[in-house]
Amino acid sequence: MIDMREIKTIEQLELVQQLEYSIWGMPPIPIHQTLTAVKNGGIIVGAYDGNQLVGFSYGFSGFREGKSYLCSHMLGIDEKYRSQGIGEKLKYAQQAIAIERGYDLMVWTFDPLETRNGFLNLSKLNGICHTYIENCYGNMQDGLNKGLPSDRFEVSWYITSDYVDKNMSIDVTDAIPVASCVPNEQGFLHLELTEDFKYNEGLYTLPVPKDFQTLKTQNPTLALDWRFKTRYILQRLFAQGYAAVQLQRQENYNEYVLVKLETLGLEGAN
């Protein structure tokens, strides 16, 4: 049984540091920073197996363009406990505390080609993405990010909206692919762009790799090609007022579903 508990003490934060280092292999966030954050509007939730910390979600208070929100900066899970729904539970626990404290919006970032995260953030949590950040964190050297620009989606999770609260879904029957996913001579899937695309329909889909980390290991050049081509398309879709709202799993690849942001009825979204 995995329990969710809010983390507030120095002793608890020391365990977060240990878990953080074991996951990413980088120096962890200093306790003086995380402790100050939780004393000033931040929220850290831990996932515990008995007394063992096996996952955490860390967020601090943010403010931009007259709007306050919770910036959910980091979520990590012990490798032995992944694929058990713990990430989703951490987010919902963080959401409940955030609503109690007066937040109605949470934001965070993730790599748009890491589709396990995309499925959680969009298809399960009903977050949306309409902001694309090129090389968000610069040239990162950890095992998951080394070798590619650290492009990121920014997730907006409107935690008190009907779209989230009622788990509203989008009918994707008439979605139009903005690119095609085809095998190359070596059998690796690559992205072929559609010429002269108009971006004027209601629904679109964009193919993305099923397992980007494996692709990076097997064919780094092709992984970089996926990065640049998906960046190109997504930036143009977002500029035309579209938002990514779902991640669909297909047999050989996954795909994002994108709709006009204005059709979602999210107060404060622009």
CSV table of N, CA, C and O in Angstrom, one decimal, residues 5 12 17 19 25 29 61 63 66 68 75 90 103 108 127 150 179 195 207 218 226 234 249:
chain,number,residue,atom,x,y,z
A,5,ARG,N,1.8,11.5,1.6
A,5,ARG,CA,2.0,12.4,2.8
A,5,ARG,C,2.6,13.7,2.4
A,5,ARG,O,3.6,13.7,1.6
A,12,GLN,N,12.5,14.9,6.5
A,12,GLN,CA,11.8,14.4,5.3
A,12,GLN,C,12.5,14.9,4.0
A,12,GLN,O,12.6,14.1,3.1
A,17,GLN,N,16.2,14.4,-1.0
A,17,GLN,CA,17.5,14.6,-1.6
A,17,GLN,C,18.1,13.3,-2.0
A,17,GLN,O,18.6,13.2,-3.1
A,19,LEU,N,16.6,10.5,-2.7
A,19,LEU,CA,15.9,9.9,-3.8
A,19,LEU,C,16.1,10.6,-5.1
A,19,LEU,O,16.3,10.0,-6.1
A,25,GLY,N,21.0,11.3,-10.6
A,25,GLY,CA,22.5,11.3,-10.6
A,25,GLY,C,23.1,12.7,-10.6
A,25,GLY,O,24.3,12.9,-10.9
A,29,ILE,N,18.5,19.4,-5.0
A,29,ILE,CA,18.1,20.8,-4.6
A,29,ILE,C,18.5,21.0,-3.2
A,29,ILE,O,18.2,20.2,-2.3
A,61,SER,N,5.5,28.2,-5.2
A,61,SER,CA,4.5,29.2,-5.6
A,61,SER,C,5.1,30.1,-6.8
A,61,SER,O,6.3,30.4,-6.8
A,63,PHE,N,4.2,33.2,-9.9
A,63,PHE,CA,3.4,34.4,-10.3
A,63,PHE,C,3.8,34.9,-11.6
A,63,PHE,O,5.0,35.2,-11.8
A,66,GLY,N,0.1,38.7,-13.6
A,66,GLY,CA,-1.0,39.0,-12.7
A,66,GLY,C,-1.7,37.7,-12.1
A,66,GLY,O,-2.7,37.8,-11.5
A,68,SER,N,-1.4,34.0,-10.0
A,68,SER,CA,-0.6,33.2,-9.1
A,68,SER,C,-0.9,31.7,-9.4
A,68,SER,O,-2.0,31.4,-9.9
A,75,LEU,N,9.0,15.8,-10.3
A,75,LEU,CA,8.4,14.6,-9.9
A,75,LEU,C,9.3,13.4,-10.2
A,75,LEU,O,9.8,13.3,-11.3
A,90,LEU,N,0.5,11.0,-6.9
A,90,LEU,CA,1.3,12.2,-6.4
A,90,LEU,C,0.6,13.5,-6.9
A,90,LEU,O,0.5,14.4,-6.1
A,103,TYR,N,-5.1,27.7,-4.7
A,103,TYR,CA,-4.7,27.7,-6.1
A,103,TYR,C,-5.8,27.1,-7.0
A,103,TYR,O,-6.6,26.3,-6.6
A,108,TRP,N,3.8,22.9,-15.0
A,108,TRP,CA,5.1,22.2,-15.0
A,108,TRP,C,5.5,21.9,-16.4
A,108,TRP,O,4.8,22.2,-17.4
A,127,GLY,N,-4.5,17.7,-18.2
A,127,GLY,CA,-3.7,18.9,-18.4
A,127,GLY,C,-3.7,19.3,-19.9
A,127,GLY,O,-4.1,18.5,-20.7
A,150,SER,N,17.1,20.5,-24.6
A,150,SER,CA,16.1,20.1,-23.6
A,150,SER,C,14.8,20.9,-23.8
A,150,SER,O,14.3,21.6,-23.0
A,179,ALA,N,1.4,15.1,-40.0
A,179,ALA,CA,2.6,14.5,-40.6
A,179,ALA,C,2.4,13.0,-40.5
A,179,ALA,O,1.5,12.5,-39.9
A,195,GLU,N,3.5,18.9,-46.9
A,195,GLU,CA,3.9,20.1,-47.5
A,195,GLU,C,2.7,21.1,-47.5
A,195,GLU,O,1.5,20.7,-47.6
A,207,PRO,N,2.3,12.4,-34.9
A,207,PRO,CA,3.0,11.2,-34.4
A,207,PRO,C,4.2,11.5,-33.6
A,207,PRO,O,4.9,12.5,-33.9
A,218,GLN,N,19.8,3.9,-29.8
A,218,GLN,CA,20.0,3.2,-31.1
A,218,GLN,C,20.3,4.0,-32.2
A,218,GLN,O,21.1,3.6,-33.1
A,226,TRP,N,13.8,13.8,-35.0
A,226,TRP,CA,12.4,13.9,-34.3
A,226,TRP,C,12.3,15.2,-33.5
A,226,TRP,O,11.2,15.8,-33.5
A,234,LEU,N,4.9,21.8,-33.8
A,234,LEU,CA,4.2,22.2,-32.6
A,234,LEU,C,4.3,23.7,-32.4
A,234,LEU,O,3.3,24.3,-31.9
A,249,ARG,N,-2.2,6.2,-27.8
A,249,ARG,CA,-1.2,5.1,-28.0
A,249,ARG,C,-1.6,4.3,-29.2
A,249,ARG,O,-2.7,3.7,-29.3
